Structures are given as C-alpha cells and as structure tokens.
Amino acid sequence: MVKIADVAKEANVSVATVSRVLNKKGSVKPETCERVYKAIEKLSFEPNMSARNLRRNETRVILIIAPNITNPYYAHILAGIGDEAAKLGYSALIYNTAGNEERERSSMDMLKRKRADGAILLACNTDSLWVAEYAEKYPLVHCSEYVEKLDVPRVSIDNYKAAVDVMEYIIGLGHKKIATISSCNSYISTVLRLQGYKDTLKKHSLAMKKRYIAFADAEYSFKSGKTAAFDLLKQKDRPTAIFCISDTIALGAITAAKEMGLRVPEDVTITGFDDVDYTTMFHPYITTIAQPCYELGRESFKLLHACMSNKKEIDKKVILPHKFIIRESSAPISTCN
Amino acid sequence: MVKIADVAKEANVSVATVSRVLNKKGSVKPETCERVYKAIEKLSFEPNMSARNLRRNETRVILIIAPNITNPYYAHILAGIGDEAAKLGYSALIYNTAGNEERERSSMDMLKRKRADGAILLACNTDSLWVAEYAEKYPLVHCSEYVEKLDVPRVSIDNYKAAVDVMEYIIGLGHKKIATISSCNSYISTVLRLQGYKDTLKKHSLAMKKRYIAFADAEYSFKSGKTAAFDLLKQKDRPTAIFCISDTIALGAITAAKEMGLRVPEDVTITGFDDVDYTTMFHPYITTIAQPCYELGRESFKLLHACMSNKKEIDKKVILPHKFIIRESSAPISTCN
DNA sequence: ATGAAAGCGCTAACAG
DNA sequence: CTGTTAGCGCTTTCAT
C-alpha cells in the first residue's frame, strides 16, 4: 500500500505538504504542487479513507433506513438521495429493515460507531418515539413519513391537502357514495389521507359510513387492495367511487371491479396515490396524486447535509408540491347509478 | 466520545484486555470479562469503526454497482445481497451508475481508498474489459450480467438454456412464425437469449427472418417494447408468437397487440422474461421465465465473501436454476392463423 | 491472564 | 511556503 509518506519521499517534500495539496488547504508553491501531483500519479496513490475518517472524525457516508427497497416508491427516493449525495461526495449505506424496529435501531447504531455521519429515515411509524434518542445526538431527517410528535427535520408532501384535492374532485364529479381503501399501517400519510377523506365528506355534508371505509394490508399489496375493493363493491348500496391511498391498491381495486363485471370508470370511479411506474401500463390509466419521489430524496439529502454542516437558519419542515393527475379511471357519476 | 481507554480505566484493566473481550480473542478471566462488560454498559461504549478499520485494514463494507436501483429486477437482487451481507455483519454501499462507465469506475475506486473490501457488479456490458484491472487487485463478483472474456467470479442463471426452454415451448405449441423482441444493449443475457432464439429455430428447421427480430431500447422500456411489437405485428405476414426478453417489453407488446385489435393469446402468443412484480397484475398474466433474483443476490454475496476470505476451493461460476412459468399470454396456434 | 507500547495512514497545530 | 510532530482509537506483539 502506497501512503502519503511514500508520495512525500518521491516528491521530496514532507507529508504535511502532500496533505495540503491533497486537500487544497493552506498554500503550496505551484511547482511543489506540481511535483506532488506527479508523485501521486507515478505511485498511483489513493488516500486511505479509514485513516482520514479517523483523523477527521467524519465519514462522508450516510445511512438510509428503508423498509423495502423493492418498492418502487422507495426506490425512486433512494435514487434521489443517492444522486444528490454523490454530488457532494457522500456515499449511502442502505439498510433494508422491513419496518422492524430492532433492525432499524441496529442500523442506526452505525451512527454511534462512526460508520456514518447522519441518517435518512424513510418510513417511520407515527409512534416510533425511540427515534428521539438518536435525533438528539445525530443528524437525522425523515423523508416522506415522520413522527408527528417529534421535532425532527423532515421532507414530505402535504398528504392531507392531497387527499382533499382528490376528494373535492370526486365530489365535483357528482359522486355521493364515496368509499376509501386505507391501510392498516400507522404511517402519518395514512392517517392524514384518511382524515382528508373524512373532512371533505363532512365539509360537503356527506355522511361518513363505516362500511365505506376498508383497509388494505400494511404494504398496500395488490391482493389486499383487491380483497378490500371486493368487500366494498359487493354491498347492496355499493359506492360509486373509491379513493385508494396507493396505486397498487387502486390497481387491485380495478381488477376486483372488472372481475365483478363493473366497468371503470363508467360504473365506478377509482383513484390511486403516488403515481408509481405502473399507473399507465394498462387501461384504464389511473387518476392519481403524483409524488415527486426523486425530489423528495434529493431534498432529504440537502436537508441532512445542512444539519450535518450545522447550518442553523434552515427550514426543518420541507413540504414539496404534489400533482393531481386526472386520467382514465375516474369519471362523472353516470345517471344510472 | 468514550473510547477503549475510558472503559479500561472504569474496569481497572488495560486497553488490551478490553480489546480482547470486545473481539472475543485471547483469553480473559471470566470475572475480568464481566467487569469489562459492566464498564462498557455503564459508559455505553461503542467501538469506533474508522479506528478499527484502519488498524485491521478492512471495512466490512461492500460496494454494489447497479445501473438503476429503480428497476425492480435489480431492487430484488439488492435486497438479497443486503440481507445476506447483514447476516455476516457487512454493510452495503450502493452506487447508481446508470451504466455510465465513468461513474462505475469512480465508484469502484472506493476499493482503492479502502472504503470497501469488495464489490458486486450488477450489469456490466459484455465489453467492459476495464473491469479486469480491478479484478486482479480486489475481490469482485458479477451478478446476473458478466464479461464473458474475463475470468471474474459470477452468479447468474443459464440465459441460453432459458431462452431455449421458452422457444421449445412456443414451437411445441405449433407456432412457426415466431418473432423476438431483443434489446439494443450489450448485456451477455441479451446476447445469449437471442442466440437461444436463433439456435432453437434452426434446430427445428424454421427459417430465421430478419424482419422477425426487433429491438427494444437498452432499458427494456414498456414504450419501446410497444413500438417494437407494433412494427412486428403490422407486417402482412405477421408472427403468431413473440418471444420478448423482458416482462416490461412483453407488457408493451401485449398493449400494442390489443390496440391493433389482436387478442392475446388467441391471435398472438407473447412471452416475457424475469417475472418481475407486474406479470400478474393484469390479464393476460404473462408466461415467463422466473429468475431467482433474491437468491441471485444472496449467492453473489456469499461468493464475494468467499473471495474476500481467500477461500480457494470454491466454484467461481455459479448458475442458479430458472423456472419456466406458463400463464395466460401463450396458447397453441389457432387454426385460423 | 494481563499490560506496555508500537503503529495503522492521515491531518493539523506549531514552528521556522 | 514548508517541515516536524502529536495524536485520532484501535489491535496486536511481546513481555511478564
């Protein structure tokens, strides 16, 4: 292994000088600088990060705590984080925790061991209060989901507003019997979207019926969406519109409707949420809320970087704009209904 | 920051002893050991990885070089690598390179800087000979795609055999006019699958027609699959079956067929490859080759770990079994065709 | 079974 | 502008 001392010898300077040119800190005479570069080149020297990290007490590595990188929603966020991080010379250590607190904590412990400088948490439940004990010691940011009670920096969309947008649209279409398929997880987004559903109903003096509220599983699986939709639609007084809190659920709902002989959107309007890859792979293309996943990731890293650099005057609650996209799975209520 | 010296003082022993109990190496009297544990607990000591890495000259971190983690195929492999790595106490640094050689190389340079102990390359082109210069110095393994000319350890399925399996099946269904949609990338899997297509045709004395071979874009995009299928199917003497080298392409092809008023599989048989998430989200469910992505990832890590541990007596060319799944998008040729 | 001490490769304070 | 040197926190050899 070639080290700084070797380069120094080759260039006939001291290690301090080599370090200076390496880090472009302090002043070095151009010719000396040149000699050092030549030596580095000649010996193909590469600085040892472990040594540098130990000395500087920083790693230029961040942690990403994700429940499931296989989910395209998270995958896009990861891509955003990764690209932005790379720009500033950071690398990302990704941990797949399946939402398991044990694994989340042990991943976060890499912070204590100085394996990383900060962390981005992708999907904390609303009740993950344990995050606080890390937040007070290390730079942390929540992306997309967060713990409401904690004052941890975060970036997300306005889930409540987005849900209201969809509901106002559906109601504007003339629908009165509007159901929702929520999820049995306890993410803040789930809570907020359900609240948006309820509040908008109320605002328009539409009764909220328990039997119009169904729940898919925690992972928004296609299958559970299908099952939930089936339960909703088999009711005598079936809903004419279903507000689903994810695209996969909406996809499952559309499939259920079709299998029951119902046309989408003629017989039932179905909307999704997130706008992941497959919303336009099949007809009907799904009416949905598009989340700026990639941007969410980028902003998260920027925010984390600000925290790691101890910038004080920054906004710790970043809300990115969502986009409501009307496509084919929604339509005005038909007169036959 | 609490360090080993603090623990040593607290436990009334030397740093060497603390290190011994920390690493369970060398012998320490049970009672001393106990005292040390108590001290560690009391001070909530956590070893500094940078220091350890520097001293041990290893990081327990591996690099994953992926073109696009947003692609579910890669995402599943990543999950497999990550889980297996975690089991052995390794973390994964993931780099998204978009297939850009420059970025691939600069990511790999983390090996030189001792930021990681080895790397898994997910999608090298057949002509990425530059990999050789890293392979001779660092533990490396190719996963799923590889550079044929290089003797780098690798794990993948038998793409040639898989393609032959599909083709034999299609031919067995009575089809004579069989097209393929390949890709314009230069992955070994693409080459092998096309070869399997051609060879099987020949074996059955079926003419290989240039106009029956179409190409989707390098990323197997849905859109390019659709376009390619359209070109294939608009021919007067249109094919009655299309062997697509990816599921997204097959999805695009099915959409194209439908838009042209062709039924799948009644009018045209379409097969996919990989069996990613959305093969069974819509009808017709896609007949495809299932790749054991997650296992591919796990095996890759195991192989890499063997390399990093300098195990000599290991198989450096791991082939995992694929599975041929017959679903709804394929059927015997109809008599009308 | 335990301790003293050397040193991994780098940075940065200090001196010149 | 450049060099000397003291560590960063840990592991490990060599004594005892």
XYZ file of C-alpha atoms (C1' of nucleotides) in Angstrom:
706
model
C 0.000 0.000 0.000
C 1.377 3.356 -1.005
C 0.857 6.042 1.554
C 1.385 9.729 1.961
C 4.895 9.186 3.246
C 5.837 7.428 0.024
C 4.494 10.257 -2.041
C 6.352 12.736 0.156
C 9.609 10.918 -0.366
C 9.090 10.659 -4.093
C 8.300 14.350 -4.370
C 10.972 15.393 -1.932
C 8.627 17.184 0.383
C 7.105 16.497 3.783
C 3.892 14.611 4.426
C 2.287 17.847 5.528
C 2.792 19.329 2.106
C 1.329 16.307 0.393
C -1.658 16.508 2.678
C -2.008 20.171 1.817
C -2.169 19.611 -1.885
C -4.446 16.648 -1.388
C -6.926 18.759 0.495
C -6.230 22.005 -1.314
C -5.812 23.650 2.047
C -3.036 26.003 3.050
C -0.732 27.409 0.433
C 1.762 25.439 -1.586
C 4.113 26.812 -4.220
C 2.812 25.850 -7.678
C 5.975 23.977 -8.605
C 5.955 21.975 -5.403
C 2.343 21.261 -6.011
C 3.202 20.029 -9.444
C 5.902 17.734 -8.096
C 3.486 16.265 -5.630
C 0.888 15.605 -8.293
C 3.491 13.879 -10.399
C 4.474 11.667 -7.490
C 0.845 10.825 -6.754
C 0.345 9.929 -10.366
C 3.522 7.910 -10.576
C 2.796 5.859 -7.493
C -0.961 5.830 -8.150
C -1.514 6.900 -4.617
C -5.039 6.865 -3.192
C -5.743 8.236 0.257
C -6.844 5.740 2.865
C -10.327 6.706 3.926
C -10.234 4.853 7.219
C -7.241 6.885 8.280
C -8.747 10.103 7.067
C -12.062 9.362 8.721
C -10.406 8.547 11.993
C -8.435 11.724 11.957
C -11.201 13.995 10.758
C -13.850 12.271 12.769
C -16.243 12.124 9.844
C -17.022 9.529 7.233
C -18.828 11.217 4.367
C -21.226 8.332 4.472
C -24.899 8.496 5.323
C -27.353 5.840 6.349
C -30.625 5.242 4.592
C -33.112 3.303 6.634
C -35.745 1.887 4.315
C -38.444 -0.682 4.932
C -38.244 -2.213 1.495
C -36.123 -1.004 -1.385
C -38.034 -3.325 -3.635
C -40.967 -0.952 -3.519
C -40.586 1.423 -6.471
C -41.785 4.316 -4.374
C -38.819 3.975 -2.039
C -36.516 3.005 -4.860
C -37.106 6.364 -6.525
C -36.452 8.224 -3.322
C -33.243 6.276 -2.853
C -32.169 7.227 -6.325
C -32.760 10.886 -5.498
C -30.834 10.682 -2.266
C -28.018 8.784 -3.916
C -27.584 11.212 -6.771
C -27.630 14.274 -4.581
C -25.279 12.660 -2.098
C -22.840 11.692 -4.828
C -22.723 15.315 -5.950
C -21.347 16.352 -2.595
C -19.021 13.413 -2.265
C -21.146 11.327 0.038
C -21.913 7.637 -0.229
C -25.018 5.916 1.035
C -25.216 2.829 3.179
C -28.627 1.311 2.635
C -30.370 -0.810 5.211
C -33.495 -2.768 4.479
C -35.342 -3.117 7.727
C -38.787 -4.387 6.748
C -40.137 -1.894 9.249
C -38.649 -3.977 12.030
C -37.720 -1.669 14.912
C -34.942 -3.954 16.046
C -33.289 -3.780 12.678
C -33.910 -0.075 12.387
C -32.173 0.550 15.668
C -29.237 -1.687 14.960
C -28.807 0.057 11.626
C -28.928 3.417 13.315
C -26.271 2.248 15.714
C -23.810 2.622 12.864
C -24.032 6.269 13.756
C -22.668 5.579 17.220
C -19.850 3.538 15.785
C -18.882 6.342 13.492
C -19.599 4.386 10.404
C -21.770 7.212 9.103
C -22.335 10.903 9.735
C -26.107 11.061 9.549
C -29.225 9.188 8.517
C -32.367 9.496 6.467
C -35.364 7.545 7.707
C -37.828 6.592 5.047
C -40.769 5.091 6.798
C -41.133 5.574 10.487
C -44.450 4.869 12.046
C -46.223 7.726 13.775
C -45.423 6.093 17.084
C -41.704 5.449 16.652
C -40.790 7.669 19.554
C -37.489 5.877 20.051
C -36.172 7.936 17.168
C -35.889 10.846 19.581
C -32.925 9.385 21.405
C -30.957 9.276 18.167
C -32.236 12.600 16.917
C -30.769 14.471 19.833
C -27.315 13.082 19.179
C -27.045 12.720 15.438
C -28.105 14.481 12.257
C -31.328 12.812 11.180
C -34.048 13.547 8.688
C -37.342 11.911 7.978
C -38.361 11.521 4.390
C -41.966 11.161 3.371
C -43.140 9.601 6.643
C -42.372 11.101 10.028
C -43.127 11.053 13.703
C -45.530 13.897 14.256
C -44.759 14.443 17.903
C -41.050 14.746 17.315
C -39.301 17.840 16.130
C -37.074 16.020 13.674
C -36.319 17.701 10.340
C -38.386 16.235 7.541
C -39.418 16.456 3.948
C -42.703 15.221 2.561
C -45.709 16.297 0.581
C -48.856 17.672 2.158
C -50.755 14.410 2.398
C -53.819 15.974 3.907
C -54.135 18.557 1.182
C -53.551 15.949 -1.495
C -56.320 13.751 -0.144
C -58.635 16.744 -0.032
C -57.756 17.539 -3.649
C -58.791 14.081 -4.753
C -61.956 14.090 -2.687
C -63.032 17.510 -3.906
C -62.549 16.291 -7.442
C -64.564 13.137 -6.884
C -67.341 15.051 -5.216
C -67.234 17.585 -8.021
C -67.863 14.680 -10.373
C -71.205 14.211 -8.682
C -70.376 11.185 -6.584
C -72.142 10.864 -3.240
C -71.337 7.334 -2.264
C -67.600 7.525 -1.884
C -65.555 4.816 -0.250
C -61.891 4.717 0.633
C -59.355 1.962 0.903
C -56.841 2.913 3.553
C -54.124 0.732 5.037
C -53.714 -0.877 8.413
C -50.211 0.547 8.860
C -49.658 3.574 11.040
C -47.803 5.932 8.788
C -48.566 9.591 9.121
C -49.506 9.677 5.437
C -52.137 7.023 6.025
C -53.586 8.947 8.936
C -53.610 12.221 7.055
C -55.147 10.822 3.904
C -57.950 9.204 5.844
C -58.511 12.447 7.692
C -58.664 14.304 4.393
C -61.252 11.830 3.193
C -63.413 12.255 6.267
C -63.137 16.022 6.483
C -64.011 16.591 2.853
C -67.019 14.347 3.164
C -68.141 16.329 6.152
C -67.476 19.648 4.510
C -69.921 18.648 1.784
C -72.422 17.284 4.280
C -71.919 13.783 3.011
C -72.378 11.103 5.633
C -69.318 9.124 6.546
C -70.205 5.481 6.586
C -68.104 2.905 8.338
C -68.893 0.319 5.717
C -67.366 2.573 3.091
C -64.010 2.530 4.786
C -61.900 -0.514 4.031
C -58.315 -1.368 4.840
C -55.636 -2.975 2.747
C -52.619 -4.553 4.394
C -49.677 -2.561 5.689
C -47.701 -2.911 2.472
C -50.513 -1.752 0.181
C -50.397 -5.067 -1.611
C -52.250 -5.529 -4.852
C -54.009 -8.544 -3.435
C -55.223 -6.868 -0.276
C -56.443 -3.931 -2.349
C -58.393 -6.317 -4.492
C -59.949 -8.011 -1.500
C -60.854 -4.732 0.147
C -62.451 -3.433 -3.041
C -64.397 -6.630 -3.384
C -65.843 -6.194 0.077
C -66.728 -2.624 -0.673
C -68.364 -3.307 -4.012
C -70.355 -6.343 -3.086
C -72.519 -4.275 -0.768
C -76.045 -3.678 -1.959
C -75.690 0.034 -1.758
C -72.265 -0.032 -3.334
C -70.079 3.041 -3.594
C -69.713 4.718 -6.965
C -66.229 5.918 -6.242
C -63.256 4.578 -4.290
C -60.416 6.750 -3.092
C -57.432 4.426 -2.693
C -54.388 5.591 -0.789
C -51.944 3.867 -3.106
C -51.683 2.929 -6.756
C -51.202 -0.752 -6.126
C -54.358 -0.772 -4.075
C -56.135 1.070 -6.876
C -54.820 -1.472 -9.322
C -56.201 -4.244 -7.150
C -59.498 -2.406 -6.851
C -59.789 -2.009 -10.600
C -59.128 -5.701 -11.034
C -61.766 -6.556 -8.455
C -64.287 -4.280 -10.122
C -63.630 -5.813 -13.502
C -63.983 -9.312 -12.181
C -67.336 -8.338 -10.714
C -68.452 -7.094 -14.107
C -68.198 -3.448 -13.169
C -66.672 -1.021 -15.624
C -64.096 1.528 -14.562
C -64.808 4.410 -14.706
C -68.357 4.035 -16.083
C -69.681 2.093 -13.120
C -67.172 3.015 -10.507
C -64.516 5.684 -10.246
C -61.239 4.556 -8.714
C -58.324 6.810 -7.814
C -54.815 5.993 -6.707
C -51.997 7.722 -4.920
C -48.223 8.110 -5.545
C -48.062 7.647 -9.321
C -45.555 4.857 -9.382
C -44.394 3.093 -12.524
C -47.406 1.061 -13.446
C -50.193 3.617 -13.381
C -50.051 3.911 -17.150
C -49.190 0.404 -18.143
C -52.776 -0.657 -18.596
C -56.099 0.887 -19.280
C -57.739 2.477 -17.567
C -54.751 4.658 -16.756
C -55.053 5.649 -13.149
C -56.149 9.032 -11.853
C -53.753 9.709 -9.037
C -51.658 12.060 -6.955
C -48.097 12.204 -8.206
C -45.480 12.478 -5.517
C -42.121 13.935 -6.511
C -40.233 10.909 -5.162
C -36.900 11.661 -6.703
C -37.076 15.251 -5.487
C -38.177 14.107 -2.067
C -34.961 12.113 -1.943
C -32.809 14.979 -3.141
C -34.309 17.438 -0.713
C -33.864 14.994 2.127
C -30.202 14.769 1.453
C -29.871 18.528 1.139
C -31.604 18.958 4.454
C -29.472 16.309 6.094
C -26.376 17.911 4.696
C -27.425 21.236 6.126
C -27.895 19.581 9.501
C -24.527 17.876 9.305
C -22.923 21.204 8.489
C -24.648 22.766 11.470
C -26.459 25.312 9.389
C -28.945 26.823 11.759
C -31.051 29.046 9.577
C -32.796 26.394 7.580
C -36.342 25.281 7.262
C -36.667 21.987 9.051
C -40.083 21.134 7.651
C -39.918 20.920 3.907
C -43.159 20.365 2.018
C -42.844 19.559 -1.667
C -45.728 20.106 -4.068
C -47.750 17.143 -5.249
C -49.521 16.966 -8.564
C -53.045 15.771 -9.158
C -53.252 13.843 -12.394
C -56.606 13.077 -13.921
C -56.529 10.087 -16.201
C -58.980 7.383 -17.186
C -60.076 5.666 -14.015
C -62.378 8.451 -12.913
C -65.475 9.959 -14.472
C -68.642 11.881 -13.601
C -71.238 9.745 -11.955
C -73.452 8.102 -14.513
C -77.184 8.710 -14.356
C -77.892 5.021 -13.968
C -76.181 4.822 -10.621
C -16.678 10.268 22.744
C -15.989 7.360 25.031
C -13.149 5.177 23.931
C -11.472 1.950 24.898
C -9.173 3.753 27.308
C -12.158 5.053 29.245
C -13.612 1.594 29.513
C -10.235 0.260 30.599
C -9.959 2.811 33.368
C -13.504 2.175 34.518
C -12.910 -1.575 34.644
C -9.450 -1.273 36.093
C -7.788 -3.187 33.302
C -5.631 -2.310 30.315
C -6.873 -1.365 26.896
C -5.514 -4.639 25.578
C -7.850 -6.557 27.809
C -10.836 -4.522 26.764
C -9.945 -5.147 23.153
C -9.711 -8.845 23.896
C -13.162 -9.092 25.336
C -14.540 -6.899 22.590
C -13.232 -9.262 19.954
C -13.544 -12.434 21.978
C -9.946 -13.195 21.112
C -7.263 -14.378 23.502
C -8.188 -15.488 26.952
C -9.606 -13.314 29.664
C -10.597 -14.404 33.126
C -14.399 -14.603 33.388
C -14.574 -12.106 36.251
C -12.394 -9.609 34.416
C -14.544 -10.117 31.406
C -17.596 -9.366 33.480
C -16.075 -6.171 34.822
C -15.319 -5.021 31.312
C -18.839 -5.699 30.130
C -20.199 -3.715 33.028
C -17.956 -0.796 32.191
C -18.950 -0.937 28.524
C -22.563 -0.938 29.544
C -22.143 1.846 32.054
C -20.362 4.150 29.664
C -22.374 2.957 26.656
C -19.192 2.487 24.780
C -19.318 1.771 21.065
C -16.164 0.935 19.146
C -15.047 3.449 16.573
C -15.165 1.743 13.211
C -12.790 4.112 11.490
C -10.108 3.292 14.020
C -10.805 -0.402 13.831
C -10.847 -0.366 10.063
C -7.583 1.485 9.905
C -5.912 -0.923 12.233
C -7.373 -4.090 10.732
C -7.141 -2.856 7.201
C -10.667 -3.956 6.377
C -14.018 -2.218 6.407
C -16.747 -4.856 6.423
C -18.412 -2.818 3.740
C -19.040 -3.892 0.183
C -19.845 -1.916 -2.922
C -22.825 -2.622 -5.113
C -22.559 -1.152 -8.557
C -26.007 -1.007 -10.090
C -27.247 0.741 -13.207
C -30.631 1.602 -11.783
C -31.985 0.562 -8.423
C -35.371 1.779 -9.526
C -35.704 -1.286 -11.712
C -37.449 -3.945 -9.619
C -35.241 -6.633 -11.079
C -32.168 -5.022 -9.578
C -34.021 -3.962 -6.487
C -34.743 -7.585 -5.636
C -31.136 -8.562 -6.159
C -30.064 -5.706 -3.909
C -32.417 -6.931 -1.237
C -30.856 -10.376 -1.440
C -27.341 -9.034 -1.233
C -28.254 -6.739 1.619
C -29.895 -9.407 3.725
C -27.105 -11.905 3.273
C -24.486 -9.246 3.929
C -26.219 -8.130 7.102
C -26.116 -11.700 8.374
C -22.355 -11.671 8.269
C -22.013 -8.176 9.623
C -21.411 -6.410 6.350
C -22.995 -3.223 5.102
C -23.606 -2.292 1.501
C -22.680 0.944 -0.189
C -24.910 1.282 -3.216
C -23.933 3.246 -6.292
C -26.358 4.038 -9.051
C -24.296 4.438 -12.182
C -26.856 4.451 -14.989
C -24.451 2.168 -16.832
C -22.049 5.064 -17.149
C -18.513 3.708 -17.200
C -17.098 6.856 -15.693
C -19.377 6.542 -12.704
C -18.803 2.838 -12.436
C -15.067 3.361 -12.262
C -15.195 6.171 -9.788
C -17.454 4.057 -7.597
C -15.046 1.172 -7.853
C -12.272 3.494 -6.799
C -13.710 3.322 -3.310
C -11.956 -0.012 -3.223
C -8.597 1.659 -3.710
C -9.353 4.130 -0.977
C -10.167 1.361 1.423
C -13.715 2.424 1.822
C -14.887 -1.097 1.000
C -13.483 -4.599 0.891
C -15.053 -5.881 -2.296
C -17.686 -5.218 -4.906
C -20.613 -6.786 -6.684
C -21.236 -5.592 -10.219
C -24.797 -5.891 -11.370
C -24.842 -5.016 -15.003
C -21.591 -4.901 -16.862
C -21.705 -4.922 -20.598
C -20.028 -7.795 -22.381
C -17.300 -5.428 -23.473
C -16.441 -3.826 -20.136
C -12.904 -5.108 -20.218
C -11.720 -2.383 -17.887
C -13.137 -4.461 -15.066
C -10.074 -6.675 -15.363
C -7.763 -4.112 -13.840
C -9.872 -4.032 -10.694
C -10.491 -7.752 -10.659
C -6.842 -8.546 -10.319
C -6.469 -6.364 -7.271
C -9.768 -6.623 -5.433
C -12.462 -9.165 -4.617
C -15.123 -8.739 -7.262
C -18.136 -10.675 -8.400
C -20.502 -10.232 -11.278
C -24.151 -10.802 -10.625
C -26.550 -11.685 -13.411
C -24.563 -9.972 -16.193
C -20.874 -10.537 -16.735
C -17.957 -10.024 -19.045
C -17.560 -13.299 -20.869
C -13.907 -12.914 -21.724
C -12.919 -12.242 -18.153
C -12.395 -14.856 -15.510
C -14.216 -12.955 -12.792
C -16.363 -14.924 -10.348
C -20.033 -14.668 -11.210
C -23.518 -15.821 -10.452
C -26.355 -15.860 -12.939
C -28.942 -18.102 -14.477
C -28.356 -20.023 -17.694
C -29.823 -17.467 -20.058
C -29.207 -19.545 -23.137
C -30.978 -22.557 -21.723
C -33.856 -20.434 -20.507
C -34.367 -18.932 -23.938
C -34.283 -22.388 -25.465
C -36.885 -23.543 -22.937
C -39.261 -20.808 -23.991
C -38.657 -21.360 -27.668
C -39.139 -25.098 -27.434
C -42.403 -24.464 -25.675
C -43.606 -21.980 -28.290
C -42.651 -24.294 -31.101
C -44.337 -27.147 -29.300
C -47.478 -25.051 -29.332
C -47.391 -25.273 -33.082
C -46.126 -21.813 -33.875
C -43.965 -21.412 -36.961
C -43.840 -17.668 -37.344
C -42.008 -16.698 -34.213
C -40.589 -13.257 -33.628
C -38.426 -11.931 -30.836
C -38.010 -8.557 -29.248
C -34.458 -8.233 -28.042
C -32.749 -5.127 -26.721
C -30.093 -2.881 -28.172
C -27.948 -3.124 -25.044
C -24.943 -5.398 -24.969
C -25.526 -7.486 -21.883
C -24.472 -11.077 -22.033
C -28.034 -12.106 -21.203
C -29.294 -10.275 -24.264
C -26.738 -11.968 -26.473
C -27.450 -15.395 -25.038
C -31.204 -15.105 -25.256
C -31.052 -14.050 -28.868
C -28.705 -16.922 -29.579
C -31.104 -19.318 -27.906
C -33.880 -17.961 -30.104
C -31.885 -18.426 -33.275
C -30.496 -21.834 -32.417
C -33.849 -23.279 -31.472
C -35.381 -22.009 -34.664
C -32.600 -23.661 -36.616
C -32.846 -26.881 -34.681
C -36.446 -27.156 -35.799
C -35.620 -26.153 -39.355
C -37.558 -22.939 -39.008
C -36.199 -20.075 -41.070
C -34.802 -17.168 -39.154
C -36.169 -13.978 -40.635
C -34.559 -10.617 -40.042
C -37.926 -8.920 -40.056
C -38.993 -11.080 -37.139
C -36.226 -9.746 -34.950
C -36.963 -6.396 -33.329
C -35.128 -4.409 -30.711
C -36.409 -2.503 -27.732
C -34.267 0.153 -26.105
C -31.426 -0.608 -23.733
C -33.600 -0.301 -20.629
C -36.344 -2.631 -21.886
C -38.843 0.181 -21.583
C -42.518 -0.514 -21.869
C -42.823 2.073 -24.612
C -40.024 0.726 -26.750
C -41.456 -2.769 -26.356
C -44.768 -1.486 -27.558
C -43.232 0.205 -30.575
C -41.194 -2.842 -31.475
C -44.228 -5.093 -31.218
C -46.200 -2.738 -33.367
C -43.571 -2.935 -36.094
C -43.546 -6.696 -35.849
C -47.291 -7.130 -35.932
C -48.134 -4.700 -38.680
C -46.325 -6.842 -41.225
C -48.539 -8.644 -43.678
C -47.159 -11.996 -42.755
C -47.259 -11.232 -39.076
C -45.746 -13.515 -36.468
C -48.096 -15.615 -34.334
C -45.760 -15.579 -31.359
C -43.311 -13.101 -29.882
C -40.549 -14.095 -27.530
C -39.727 -10.965 -25.517
C -36.551 -10.820 -23.478
C -38.151 -8.924 -20.629
C -41.526 -8.623 -18.957
C -41.857 -4.903 -19.484
C -41.271 -5.443 -23.177
C -43.875 -8.203 -23.149
C -46.267 -5.874 -21.384
C -45.664 -3.287 -24.078
C -46.145 -5.911 -26.752
C -49.432 -7.047 -25.274
C -50.632 -3.469 -25.190
C -49.617 -2.963 -28.813
C -51.383 -6.137 -29.848
C -54.552 -5.124 -28.053
C -54.517 -1.690 -29.607
C -54.244 -3.338 -33.023
C -57.285 -5.430 -32.261
C -55.317 -8.618 -31.767
C -56.175 -10.896 -28.886
C -53.533 -12.350 -26.629
C -53.075 -15.293 -26.645
C -55.759 -16.239 -29.198
C -54.236 -14.255 -32.056
C -50.709 -13.900 -30.823
C -48.698 -15.594 -28.140
C -46.424 -13.308 -26.164
C -43.862 -14.404 -23.578
C -41.788 -12.404 -21.163
C -38.647 -12.885 -19.142
C -37.639 -12.261 -15.496
C -41.020 -12.472 -13.765
C -40.919 -9.129 -12.073
C -43.737 -7.720 -9.994
C -46.296 -6.858 -12.594
C -46.570 -10.059 -14.581
C -49.729 -10.988 -12.755
C -51.280 -7.614 -12.189
C -53.348 -7.740 -15.336
C -54.779 -10.270 -17.660
C -53.469 -11.947 -19.544
C -50.968 -12.976 -16.886
C -47.636 -13.324 -18.585
C -45.938 -16.589 -19.470
C -42.352 -16.008 -18.497
C -39.040 -17.225 -17.157
C -38.742 -16.547 -13.449
C -35.297 -15.562 -12.293
C -34.463 -16.138 -8.635
C -33.426 -12.500 -8.143
C -33.279 -12.511 -4.387
C -31.240 -15.727 -4.422
C -29.003 -14.346 -7.109
C -28.233 -11.524 -4.724
C -27.631 -13.798 -1.770
C -25.361 -16.113 -3.709
C -23.406 -13.166 -5.033
C -22.645 -12.022 -1.571
C -21.705 -15.499 -0.454
C -19.345 -15.818 -3.365
C -17.858 -12.413 -2.714
C -17.430 -13.267 0.918
C -15.614 -16.438 -0.033
C -13.318 -14.395 -2.259
C -12.693 -11.847 0.468
C -11.811 -14.647 2.854
C -9.409 -16.061 0.297
C -11.169 -19.362 0.107
C -9.623 -21.067 -2.861
C -11.676 -24.167 -3.329
C -14.897 -22.560 -4.420
C -16.877 -22.611 -7.594
C -16.382 -19.287 -9.280
C -19.178 -19.729 -11.807
C -22.463 -20.156 -10.035
C -25.521 -20.921 -12.142
C -28.863 -20.732 -10.384
C -31.921 -22.534 -11.727
C -34.594 -20.562 -13.537
C -38.223 -21.522 -13.651
C -40.435 -21.511 -16.694
C -43.925 -20.360 -15.804
C -46.757 -20.897 -18.203
C -49.597 -18.482 -17.672
C -52.165 -16.840 -19.892
C -50.309 -14.968 -22.569
C -49.419 -18.045 -24.557
C -51.535 -20.664 -26.326
C -51.419 -23.223 -29.111
C -51.595 -21.681 -32.523
C -55.153 -21.267 -33.615
C -56.281 -22.868 -36.824
C -57.277 -19.532 -38.299
C -53.726 -18.241 -38.333
C -4.214 -13.903 32.240
C -2.784 -9.285 31.699
C -0.209 -4.984 30.487
C 3.009 -1.782 27.855
C 3.808 0.013 23.775
C 4.193 0.271 18.769
C 1.914 1.755 14.891
C -2.182 1.584 11.116
C -2.246 6.394 7.462
C -3.736 10.702 7.887
C -4.445 15.795 9.457
C -3.372 19.962 11.647
C -1.186 22.775 15.075
C 3.017 24.803 15.565
C 7.479 26.292 14.402
C 10.515 28.065 11.330
C 5.762 28.281 1.887
C 7.329 24.053 4.187
C 8.597 20.621 7.809
C 8.159 18.313 12.455
C 5.374 16.078 15.289
C 1.490 14.752 18.130
C -2.254 12.319 18.105
C -7.246 10.166 16.136
C -8.975 4.981 18.640
C -7.976 0.611 17.928
C -5.387 -4.091 17.579
C -1.607 -6.927 18.419
C 3.031 -8.470 19.558
C 5.938 -9.204 23.157
C 6.833 -9.368 27.921
C 5.675 -10.630 32.309
